[in-house]
PDB file of C-alpha atoms and ligand atoms in Angstrom:
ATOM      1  CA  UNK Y   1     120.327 167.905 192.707  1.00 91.00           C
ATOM      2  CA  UNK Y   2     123.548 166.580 193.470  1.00 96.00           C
ATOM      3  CA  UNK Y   3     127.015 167.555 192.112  1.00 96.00           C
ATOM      4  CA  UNK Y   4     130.426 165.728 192.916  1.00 96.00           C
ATOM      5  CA  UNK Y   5     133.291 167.827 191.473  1.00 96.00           C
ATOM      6  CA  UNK Y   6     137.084 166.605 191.161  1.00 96.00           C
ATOM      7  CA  UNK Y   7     136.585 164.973 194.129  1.00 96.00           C
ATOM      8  CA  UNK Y   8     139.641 163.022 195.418  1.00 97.00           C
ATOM      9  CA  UNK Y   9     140.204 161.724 199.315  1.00 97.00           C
ATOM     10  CA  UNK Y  10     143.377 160.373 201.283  1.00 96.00           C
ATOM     11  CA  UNK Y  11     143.227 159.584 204.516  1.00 96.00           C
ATOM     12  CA  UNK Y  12     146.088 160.133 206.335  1.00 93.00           C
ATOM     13  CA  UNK Y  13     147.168 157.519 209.951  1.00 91.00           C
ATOM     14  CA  UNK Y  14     150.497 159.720 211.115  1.00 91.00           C
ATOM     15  CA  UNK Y  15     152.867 159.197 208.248  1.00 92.00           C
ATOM     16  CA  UNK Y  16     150.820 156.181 206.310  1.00 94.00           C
ATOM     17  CA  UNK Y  17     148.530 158.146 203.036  1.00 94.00           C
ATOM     18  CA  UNK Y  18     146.031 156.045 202.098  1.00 94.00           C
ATOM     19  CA  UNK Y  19     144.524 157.231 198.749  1.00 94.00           C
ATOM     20  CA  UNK Y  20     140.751 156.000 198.359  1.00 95.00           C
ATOM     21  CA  UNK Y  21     139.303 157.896 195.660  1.00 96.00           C
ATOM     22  CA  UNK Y  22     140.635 159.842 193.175  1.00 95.00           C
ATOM     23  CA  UNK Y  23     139.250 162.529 190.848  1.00 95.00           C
ATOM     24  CA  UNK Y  24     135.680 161.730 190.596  1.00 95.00           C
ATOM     25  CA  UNK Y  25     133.129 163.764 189.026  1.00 95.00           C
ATOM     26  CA  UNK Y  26     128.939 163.028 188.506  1.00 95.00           C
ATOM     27  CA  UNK Y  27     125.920 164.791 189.195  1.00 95.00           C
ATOM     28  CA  UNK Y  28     122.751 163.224 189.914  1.00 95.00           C
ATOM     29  CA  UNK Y  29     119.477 165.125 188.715  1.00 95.00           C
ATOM     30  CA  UNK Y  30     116.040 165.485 190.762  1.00 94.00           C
ATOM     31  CA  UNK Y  31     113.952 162.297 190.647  1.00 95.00           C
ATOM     32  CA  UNK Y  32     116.375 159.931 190.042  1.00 95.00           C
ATOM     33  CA  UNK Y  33     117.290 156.552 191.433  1.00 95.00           C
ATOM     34  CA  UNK Y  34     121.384 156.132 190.736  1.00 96.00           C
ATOM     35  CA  UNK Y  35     123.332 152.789 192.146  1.00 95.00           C
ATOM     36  CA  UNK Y  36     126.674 153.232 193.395  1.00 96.00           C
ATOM     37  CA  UNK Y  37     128.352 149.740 193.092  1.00 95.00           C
ATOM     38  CA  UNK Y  38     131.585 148.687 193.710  1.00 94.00           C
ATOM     39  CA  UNK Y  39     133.359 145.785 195.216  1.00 93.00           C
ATOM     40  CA  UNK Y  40     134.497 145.686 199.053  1.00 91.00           C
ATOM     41  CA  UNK Y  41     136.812 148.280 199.632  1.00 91.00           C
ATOM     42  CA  UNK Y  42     136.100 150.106 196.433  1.00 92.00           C
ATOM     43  CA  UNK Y  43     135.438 153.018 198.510  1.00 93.00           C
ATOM     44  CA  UNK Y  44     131.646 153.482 198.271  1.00 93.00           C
ATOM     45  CA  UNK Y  45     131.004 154.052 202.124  1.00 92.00           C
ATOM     46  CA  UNK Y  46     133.986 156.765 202.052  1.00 94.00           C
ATOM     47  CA  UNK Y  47     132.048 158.419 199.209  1.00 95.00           C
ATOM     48  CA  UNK Y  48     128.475 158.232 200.416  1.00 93.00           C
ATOM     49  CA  UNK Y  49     129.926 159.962 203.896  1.00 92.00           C
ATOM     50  CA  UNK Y  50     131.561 162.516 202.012  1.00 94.00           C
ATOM     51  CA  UNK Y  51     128.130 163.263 199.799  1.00 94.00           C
ATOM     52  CA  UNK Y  52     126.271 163.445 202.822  1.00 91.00           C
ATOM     53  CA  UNK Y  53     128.863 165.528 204.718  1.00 91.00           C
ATOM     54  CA  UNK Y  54     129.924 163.464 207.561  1.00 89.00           C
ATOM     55  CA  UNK Y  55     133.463 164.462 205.861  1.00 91.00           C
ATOM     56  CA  UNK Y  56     135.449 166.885 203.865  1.00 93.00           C
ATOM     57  CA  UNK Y  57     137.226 165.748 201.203  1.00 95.00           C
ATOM     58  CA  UNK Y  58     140.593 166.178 200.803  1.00 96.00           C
ATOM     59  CA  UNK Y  59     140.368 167.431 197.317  1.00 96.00           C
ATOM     60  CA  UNK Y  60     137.437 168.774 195.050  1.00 97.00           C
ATOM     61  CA  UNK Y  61     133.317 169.668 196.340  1.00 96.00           C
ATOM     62  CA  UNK Y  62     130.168 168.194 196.808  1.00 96.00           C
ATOM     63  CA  UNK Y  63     126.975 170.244 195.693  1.00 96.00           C
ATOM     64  CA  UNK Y  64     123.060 169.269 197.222  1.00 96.00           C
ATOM     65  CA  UNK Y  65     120.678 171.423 196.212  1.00 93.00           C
ATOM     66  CA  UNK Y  66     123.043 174.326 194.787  1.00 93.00           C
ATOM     67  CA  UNK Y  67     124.536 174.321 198.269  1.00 94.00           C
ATOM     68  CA  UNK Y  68     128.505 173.393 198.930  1.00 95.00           C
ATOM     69  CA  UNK Y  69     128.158 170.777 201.337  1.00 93.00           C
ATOM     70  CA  UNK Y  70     131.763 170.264 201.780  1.00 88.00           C
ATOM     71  CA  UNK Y  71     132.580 173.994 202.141  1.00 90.00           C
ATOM     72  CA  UNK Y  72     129.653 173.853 205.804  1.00 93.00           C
ATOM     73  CA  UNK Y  73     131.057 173.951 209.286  1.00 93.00           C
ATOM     74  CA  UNK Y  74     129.335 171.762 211.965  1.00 91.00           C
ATOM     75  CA  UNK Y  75     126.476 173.589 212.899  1.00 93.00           C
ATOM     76  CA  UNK Y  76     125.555 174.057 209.109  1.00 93.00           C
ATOM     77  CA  UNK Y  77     126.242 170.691 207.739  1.00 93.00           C
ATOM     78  CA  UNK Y  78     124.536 169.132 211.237  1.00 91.00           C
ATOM     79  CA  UNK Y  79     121.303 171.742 210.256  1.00 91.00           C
ATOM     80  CA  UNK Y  80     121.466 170.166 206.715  1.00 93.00           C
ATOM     81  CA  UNK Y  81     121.879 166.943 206.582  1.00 92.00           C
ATOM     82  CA  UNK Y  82     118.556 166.651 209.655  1.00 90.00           C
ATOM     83  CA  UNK Y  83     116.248 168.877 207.101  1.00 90.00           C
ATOM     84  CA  UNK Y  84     117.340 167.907 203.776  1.00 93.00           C
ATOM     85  CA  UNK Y  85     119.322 164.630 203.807  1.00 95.00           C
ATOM     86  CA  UNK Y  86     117.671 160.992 204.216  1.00 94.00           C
ATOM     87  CA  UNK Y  87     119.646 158.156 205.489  1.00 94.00           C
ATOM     88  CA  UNK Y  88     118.921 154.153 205.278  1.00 94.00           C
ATOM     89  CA  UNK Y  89     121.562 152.136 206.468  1.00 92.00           C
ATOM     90  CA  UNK Y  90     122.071 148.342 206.054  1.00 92.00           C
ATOM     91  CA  UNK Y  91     120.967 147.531 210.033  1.00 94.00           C
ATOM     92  CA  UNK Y  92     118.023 149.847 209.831  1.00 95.00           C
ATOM     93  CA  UNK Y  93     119.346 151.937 212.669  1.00 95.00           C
ATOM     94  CA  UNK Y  94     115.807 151.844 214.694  1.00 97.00           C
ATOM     95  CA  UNK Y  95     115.546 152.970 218.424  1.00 97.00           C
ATOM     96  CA  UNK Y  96     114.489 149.516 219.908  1.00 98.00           C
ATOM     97  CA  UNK Y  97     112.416 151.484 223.134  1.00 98.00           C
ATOM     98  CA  UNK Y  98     110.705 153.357 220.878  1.00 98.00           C
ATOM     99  CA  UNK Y  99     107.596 152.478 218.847  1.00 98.00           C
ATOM    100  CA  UNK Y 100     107.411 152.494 214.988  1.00 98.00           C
ATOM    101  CA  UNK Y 101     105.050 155.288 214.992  1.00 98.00           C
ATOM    102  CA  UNK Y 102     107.868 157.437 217.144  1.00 97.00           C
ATOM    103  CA  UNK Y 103     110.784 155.807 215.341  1.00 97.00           C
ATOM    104  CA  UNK Y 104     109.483 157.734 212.288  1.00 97.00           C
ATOM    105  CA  UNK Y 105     108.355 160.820 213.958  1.00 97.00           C
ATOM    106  CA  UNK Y 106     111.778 161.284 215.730  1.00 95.00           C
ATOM    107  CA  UNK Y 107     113.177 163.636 212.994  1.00 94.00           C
ATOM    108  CA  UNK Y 108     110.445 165.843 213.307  1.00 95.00           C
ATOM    109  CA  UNK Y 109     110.745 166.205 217.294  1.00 92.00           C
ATOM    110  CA  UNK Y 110     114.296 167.753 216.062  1.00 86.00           C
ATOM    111  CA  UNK Y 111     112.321 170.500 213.804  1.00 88.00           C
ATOM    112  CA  UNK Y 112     109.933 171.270 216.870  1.00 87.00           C
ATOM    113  CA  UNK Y 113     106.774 170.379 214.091  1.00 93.00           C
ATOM    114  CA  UNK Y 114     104.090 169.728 216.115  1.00 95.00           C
ATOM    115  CA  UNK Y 115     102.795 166.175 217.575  1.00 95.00           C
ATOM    116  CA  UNK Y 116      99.673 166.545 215.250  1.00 96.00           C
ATOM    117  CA  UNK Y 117     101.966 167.244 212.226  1.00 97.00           C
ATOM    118  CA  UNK Y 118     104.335 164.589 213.122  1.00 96.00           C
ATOM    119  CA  UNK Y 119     101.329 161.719 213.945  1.00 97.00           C
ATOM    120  CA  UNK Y 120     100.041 163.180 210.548  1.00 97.00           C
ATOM    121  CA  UNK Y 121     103.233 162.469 208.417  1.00 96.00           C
ATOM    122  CA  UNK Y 122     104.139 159.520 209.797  1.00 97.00           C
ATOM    123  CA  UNK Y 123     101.099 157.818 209.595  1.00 97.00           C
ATOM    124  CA  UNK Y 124     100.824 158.404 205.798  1.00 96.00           C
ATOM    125  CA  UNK Y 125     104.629 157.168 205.582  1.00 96.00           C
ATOM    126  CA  UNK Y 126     103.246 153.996 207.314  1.00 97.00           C
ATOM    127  CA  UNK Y 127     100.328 152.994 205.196  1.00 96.00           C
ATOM    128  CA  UNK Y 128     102.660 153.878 202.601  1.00 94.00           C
ATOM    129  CA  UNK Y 129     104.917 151.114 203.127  1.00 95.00           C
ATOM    130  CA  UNK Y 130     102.058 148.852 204.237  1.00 95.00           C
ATOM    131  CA  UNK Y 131     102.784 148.885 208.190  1.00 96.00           C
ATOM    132  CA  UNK Y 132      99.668 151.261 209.096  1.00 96.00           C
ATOM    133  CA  UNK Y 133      98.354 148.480 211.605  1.00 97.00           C
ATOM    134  CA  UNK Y 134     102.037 147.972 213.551  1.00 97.00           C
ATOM    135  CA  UNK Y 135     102.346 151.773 214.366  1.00 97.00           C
ATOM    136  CA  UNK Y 136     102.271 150.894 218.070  1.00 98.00           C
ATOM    137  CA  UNK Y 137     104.522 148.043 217.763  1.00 98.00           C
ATOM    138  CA  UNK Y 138     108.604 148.352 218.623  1.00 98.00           C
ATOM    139  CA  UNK Y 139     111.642 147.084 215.854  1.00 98.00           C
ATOM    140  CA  UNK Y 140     111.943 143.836 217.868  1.00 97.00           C
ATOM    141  CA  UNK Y 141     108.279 142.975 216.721  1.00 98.00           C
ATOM    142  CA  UNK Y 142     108.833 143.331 213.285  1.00 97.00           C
ATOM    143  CA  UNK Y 143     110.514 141.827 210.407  1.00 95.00           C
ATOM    144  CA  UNK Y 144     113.654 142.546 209.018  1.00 96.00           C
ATOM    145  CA  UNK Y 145     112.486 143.813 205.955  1.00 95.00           C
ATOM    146  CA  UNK Y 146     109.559 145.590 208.169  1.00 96.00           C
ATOM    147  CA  UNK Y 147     112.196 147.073 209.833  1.00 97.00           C
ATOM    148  CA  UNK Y 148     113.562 148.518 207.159  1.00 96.00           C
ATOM    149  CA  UNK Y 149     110.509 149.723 205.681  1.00 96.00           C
ATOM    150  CA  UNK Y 150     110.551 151.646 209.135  1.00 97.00           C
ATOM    151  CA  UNK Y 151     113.630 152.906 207.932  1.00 97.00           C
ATOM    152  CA  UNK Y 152     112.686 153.671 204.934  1.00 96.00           C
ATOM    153  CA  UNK Y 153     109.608 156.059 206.067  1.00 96.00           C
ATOM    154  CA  UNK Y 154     111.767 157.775 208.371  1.00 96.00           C
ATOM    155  CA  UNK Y 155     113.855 158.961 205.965  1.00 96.00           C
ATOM    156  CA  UNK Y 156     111.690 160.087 203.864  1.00 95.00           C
ATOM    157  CA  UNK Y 157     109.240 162.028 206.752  1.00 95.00           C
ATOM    158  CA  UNK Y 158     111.902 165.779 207.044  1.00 93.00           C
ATOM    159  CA  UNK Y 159     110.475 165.664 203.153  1.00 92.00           C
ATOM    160  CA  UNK Y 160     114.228 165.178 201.907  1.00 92.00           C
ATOM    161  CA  UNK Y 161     115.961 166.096 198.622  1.00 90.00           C
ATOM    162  CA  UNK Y 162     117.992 163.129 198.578  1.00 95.00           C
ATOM    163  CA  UNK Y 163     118.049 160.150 200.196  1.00 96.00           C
ATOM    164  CA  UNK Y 164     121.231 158.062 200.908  1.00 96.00           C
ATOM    165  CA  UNK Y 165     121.265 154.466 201.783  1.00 95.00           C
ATOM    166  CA  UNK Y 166     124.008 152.227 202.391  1.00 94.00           C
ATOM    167  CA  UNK Y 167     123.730 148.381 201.358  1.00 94.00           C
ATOM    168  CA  UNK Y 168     120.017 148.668 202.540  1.00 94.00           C
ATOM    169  CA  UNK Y 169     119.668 145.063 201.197  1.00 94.00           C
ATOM    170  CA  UNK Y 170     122.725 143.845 202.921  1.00 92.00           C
ATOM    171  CA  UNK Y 171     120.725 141.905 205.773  1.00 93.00           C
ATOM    172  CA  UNK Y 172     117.819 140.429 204.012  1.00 93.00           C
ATOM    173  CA  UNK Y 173     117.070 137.458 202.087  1.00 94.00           C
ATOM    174  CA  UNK Y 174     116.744 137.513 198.033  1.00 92.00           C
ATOM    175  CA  UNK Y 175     112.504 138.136 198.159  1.00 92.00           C
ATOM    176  CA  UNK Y 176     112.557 140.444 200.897  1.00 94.00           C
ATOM    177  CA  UNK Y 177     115.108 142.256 198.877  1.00 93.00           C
ATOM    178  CA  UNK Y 178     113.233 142.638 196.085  1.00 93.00           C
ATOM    179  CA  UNK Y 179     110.399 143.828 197.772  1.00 93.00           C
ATOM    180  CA  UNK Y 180     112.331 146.452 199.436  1.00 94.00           C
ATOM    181  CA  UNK Y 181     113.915 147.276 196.145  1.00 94.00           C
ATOM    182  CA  UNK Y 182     110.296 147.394 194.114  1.00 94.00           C
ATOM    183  CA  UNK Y 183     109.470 149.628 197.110  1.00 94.00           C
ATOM    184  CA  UNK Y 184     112.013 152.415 196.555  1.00 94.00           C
ATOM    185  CA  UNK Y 185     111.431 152.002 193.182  1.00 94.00           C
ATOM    186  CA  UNK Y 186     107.979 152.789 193.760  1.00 93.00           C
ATOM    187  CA  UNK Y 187     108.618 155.787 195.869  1.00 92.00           C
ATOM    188  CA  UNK Y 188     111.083 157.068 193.831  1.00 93.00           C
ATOM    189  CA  UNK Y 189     108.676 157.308 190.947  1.00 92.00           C
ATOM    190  CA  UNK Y 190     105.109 158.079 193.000  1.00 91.00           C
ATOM    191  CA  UNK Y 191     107.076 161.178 195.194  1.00 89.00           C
ATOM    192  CA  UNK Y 192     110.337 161.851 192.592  1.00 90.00           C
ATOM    193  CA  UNK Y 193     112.636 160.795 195.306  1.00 91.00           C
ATOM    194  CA  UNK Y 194     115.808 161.414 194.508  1.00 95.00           C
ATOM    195  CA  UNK Y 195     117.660 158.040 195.445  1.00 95.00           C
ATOM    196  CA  UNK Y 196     121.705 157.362 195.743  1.00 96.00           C
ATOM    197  CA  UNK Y 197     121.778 153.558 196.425  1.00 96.00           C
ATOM    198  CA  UNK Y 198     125.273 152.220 197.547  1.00 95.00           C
ATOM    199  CA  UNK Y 199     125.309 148.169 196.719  1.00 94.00           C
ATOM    200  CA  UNK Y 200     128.054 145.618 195.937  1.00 94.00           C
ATOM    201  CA  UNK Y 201     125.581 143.260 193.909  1.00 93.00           C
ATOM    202  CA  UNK Y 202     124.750 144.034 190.098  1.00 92.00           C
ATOM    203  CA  UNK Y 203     121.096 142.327 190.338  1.00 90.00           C
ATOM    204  CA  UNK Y 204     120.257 145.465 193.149  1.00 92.00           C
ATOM    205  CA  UNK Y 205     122.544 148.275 191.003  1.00 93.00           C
ATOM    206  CA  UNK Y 206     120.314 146.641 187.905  1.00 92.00           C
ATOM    207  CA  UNK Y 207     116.855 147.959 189.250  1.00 91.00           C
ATOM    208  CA  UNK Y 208     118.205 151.710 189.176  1.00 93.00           C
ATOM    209  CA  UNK Y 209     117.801 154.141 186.453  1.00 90.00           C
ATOM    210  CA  UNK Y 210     121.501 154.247 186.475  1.00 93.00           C
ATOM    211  CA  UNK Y 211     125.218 152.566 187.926  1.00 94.00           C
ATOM    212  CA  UNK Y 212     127.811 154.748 188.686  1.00 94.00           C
ATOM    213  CA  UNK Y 213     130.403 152.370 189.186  1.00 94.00           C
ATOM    214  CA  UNK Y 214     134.117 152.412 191.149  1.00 94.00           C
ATOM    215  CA  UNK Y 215     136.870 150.292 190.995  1.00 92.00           C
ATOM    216  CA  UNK Y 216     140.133 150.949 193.559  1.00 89.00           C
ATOM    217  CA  UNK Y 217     138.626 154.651 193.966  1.00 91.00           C
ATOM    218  CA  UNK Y 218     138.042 155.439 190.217  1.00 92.00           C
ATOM    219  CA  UNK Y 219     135.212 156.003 188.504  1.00 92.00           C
ATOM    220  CA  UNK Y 220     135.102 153.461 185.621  1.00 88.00           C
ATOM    221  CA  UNK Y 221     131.604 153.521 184.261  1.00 79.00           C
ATOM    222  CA  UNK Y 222     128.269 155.701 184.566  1.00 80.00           C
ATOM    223  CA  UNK Y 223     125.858 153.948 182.626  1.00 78.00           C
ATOM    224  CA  UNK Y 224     121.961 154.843 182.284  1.00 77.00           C
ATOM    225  CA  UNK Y 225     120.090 151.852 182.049  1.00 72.00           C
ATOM    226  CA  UNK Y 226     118.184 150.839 178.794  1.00 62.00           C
ATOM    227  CA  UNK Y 227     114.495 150.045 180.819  1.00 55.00           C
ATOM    228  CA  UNK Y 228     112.887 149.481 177.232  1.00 48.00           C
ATOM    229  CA  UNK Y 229     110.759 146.306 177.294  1.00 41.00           C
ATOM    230  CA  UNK Y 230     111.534 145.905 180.926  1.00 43.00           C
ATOM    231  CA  UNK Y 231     109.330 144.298 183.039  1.00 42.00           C
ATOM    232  CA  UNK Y 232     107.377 146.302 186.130  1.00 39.00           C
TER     233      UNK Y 232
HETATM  234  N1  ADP S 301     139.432 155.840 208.466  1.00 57.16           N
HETATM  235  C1  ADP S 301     140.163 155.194 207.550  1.00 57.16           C
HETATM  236  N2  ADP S 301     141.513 155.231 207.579  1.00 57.16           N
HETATM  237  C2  ADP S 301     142.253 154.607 206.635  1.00 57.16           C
HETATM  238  N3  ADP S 301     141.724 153.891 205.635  1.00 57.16           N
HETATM  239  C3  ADP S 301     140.384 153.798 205.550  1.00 57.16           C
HETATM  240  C4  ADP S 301     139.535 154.433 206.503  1.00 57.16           C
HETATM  241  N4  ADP S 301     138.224 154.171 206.164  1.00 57.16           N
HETATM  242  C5  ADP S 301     138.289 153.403 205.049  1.00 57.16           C
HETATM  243  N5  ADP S 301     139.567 153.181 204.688  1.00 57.16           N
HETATM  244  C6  ADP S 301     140.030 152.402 203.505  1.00 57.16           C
HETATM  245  O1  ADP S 301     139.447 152.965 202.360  1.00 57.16           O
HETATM  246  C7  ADP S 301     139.107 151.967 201.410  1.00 57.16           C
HETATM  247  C8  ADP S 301     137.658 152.107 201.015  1.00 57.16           C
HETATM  248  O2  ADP S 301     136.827 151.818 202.124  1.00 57.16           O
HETATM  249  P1  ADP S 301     135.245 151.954 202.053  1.00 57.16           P
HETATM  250  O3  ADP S 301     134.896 153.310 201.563  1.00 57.16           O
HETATM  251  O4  ADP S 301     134.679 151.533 203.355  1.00 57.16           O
HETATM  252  O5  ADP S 301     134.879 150.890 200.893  1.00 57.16           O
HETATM  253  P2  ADP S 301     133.522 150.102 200.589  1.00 57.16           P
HETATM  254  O6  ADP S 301     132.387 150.767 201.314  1.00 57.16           O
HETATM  255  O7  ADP S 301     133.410 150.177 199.093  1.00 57.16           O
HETATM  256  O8  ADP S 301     133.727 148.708 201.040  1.00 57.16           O
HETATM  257  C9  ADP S 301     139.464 150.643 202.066  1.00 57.16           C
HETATM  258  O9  ADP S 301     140.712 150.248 201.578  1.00 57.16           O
HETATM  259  C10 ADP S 301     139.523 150.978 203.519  1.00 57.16           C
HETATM  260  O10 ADP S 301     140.428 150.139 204.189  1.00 57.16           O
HETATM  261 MG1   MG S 302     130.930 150.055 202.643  1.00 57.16          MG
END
């Protein structure tokens, strides 16, 4: 599903180089839910933007789908990341004059689907996440963590194959974590959503299926998690 070959990245202020990752390789397969942890400044935002193709690396490829993301121009990589690429960021990211209902039906204006078909797969989305009675609400009359559910179902309504998301814990408390946690979980396993989770805390990396972990821009561990006699 996704492939990360030899990938290295410098970014480059006039004269100053300032090497952030270096030579790392991993591939993630369909269906599964990976954590990519790492301390502040580790360089896990500069990787998930170079997965998703909001940059090229300087060195090395990235691989969705059997497709060389970091070999697209614009137009391609724009095309690809709105029809195959999910994103959930750490401050939701909602459109505050727009209702929950249209928040999550937004991608889908940009694939002229029709309104039916849009109502239609956002609505199931909803009740999905349990916020089928606030679809006429706005993101100021919900929740943090019921804004990120939000989030959540608009990612997942272009029918993604891999969904990105960025700290998407950062901003709540310890049980509304967890319930946002057991919920990708959940999807992850009830629609084999393939999930890349970017996190600097081990308890949320510790609910994956597996850490790929980075220290100073190296790739130091990729560990699958032993689930036996796990609870949930
Ligand atoms: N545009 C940039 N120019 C120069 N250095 C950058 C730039 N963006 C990030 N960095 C540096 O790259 C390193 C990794 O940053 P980042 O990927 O945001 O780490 P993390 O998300 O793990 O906290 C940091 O040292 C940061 O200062
Ligand atoms: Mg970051």
């Amino acid at each position: 599903m996704l492939q990360v070959k030899q990938l290295s990245h410098v970014f480059k202020n006039g004269e100053e180089l300032t090497p952030v990752l270096k030579d790392i390789s991993f591939e993630v397969k369909k269906g599964e839910i990976v954590a990519l942890l790492g301390s502040s400044g580790s360089g896990k935002s500069t990787m998930l933007n170079l997965m998703a193709g909001l940059m090229k690396p300087t060195e090395g490829s990235v691989w969705i789908h059997g497709q060389a993301v970091s070999e697209m121009n614009e137009n391609q990589l724009a095309e690809f990341r709105r029809t195959h690429i999910g994103f959930i960021f750490q401050s939701y990211e909602l459109i505050p004059h727009l209702t929950i209902m249209e928040n999550v039906e937004l991608p889908l204006v940009f694939q002229g689907i029709s309104r039916r078909e849009r109502r239609e797969r956002a609505r199931t989305l909803l009740e999905q996440v349990g916020l089928g009675d606030k679809t006429a609400l706005f993101p100021s009359q919900l929740s943090g963590g019921q804004q990120q559910r939000v989030a959540i179902s608009r990612s997942l309504v272009t029918h993604p194959h891999i969904v990105f998301a960025d700290e998407p814990t950062g901003n709540l408390d310890t049980s509304t974590e967890e319930e946002i946690l057991k919920l990708l979980l959940d999807l992850n396993r009830s629609l084999a959503i393939t999930f890349v989770i970017v996190t600097h805390e081990h308890e949320v990396a510790a609910r994956t299926d597996r850490i790929i972990q980075l220290r100073d821009g190296c790739l130091v561990e990729d560990a699958s998690q032993d689930k036996v006699g796990a609870a949930g």
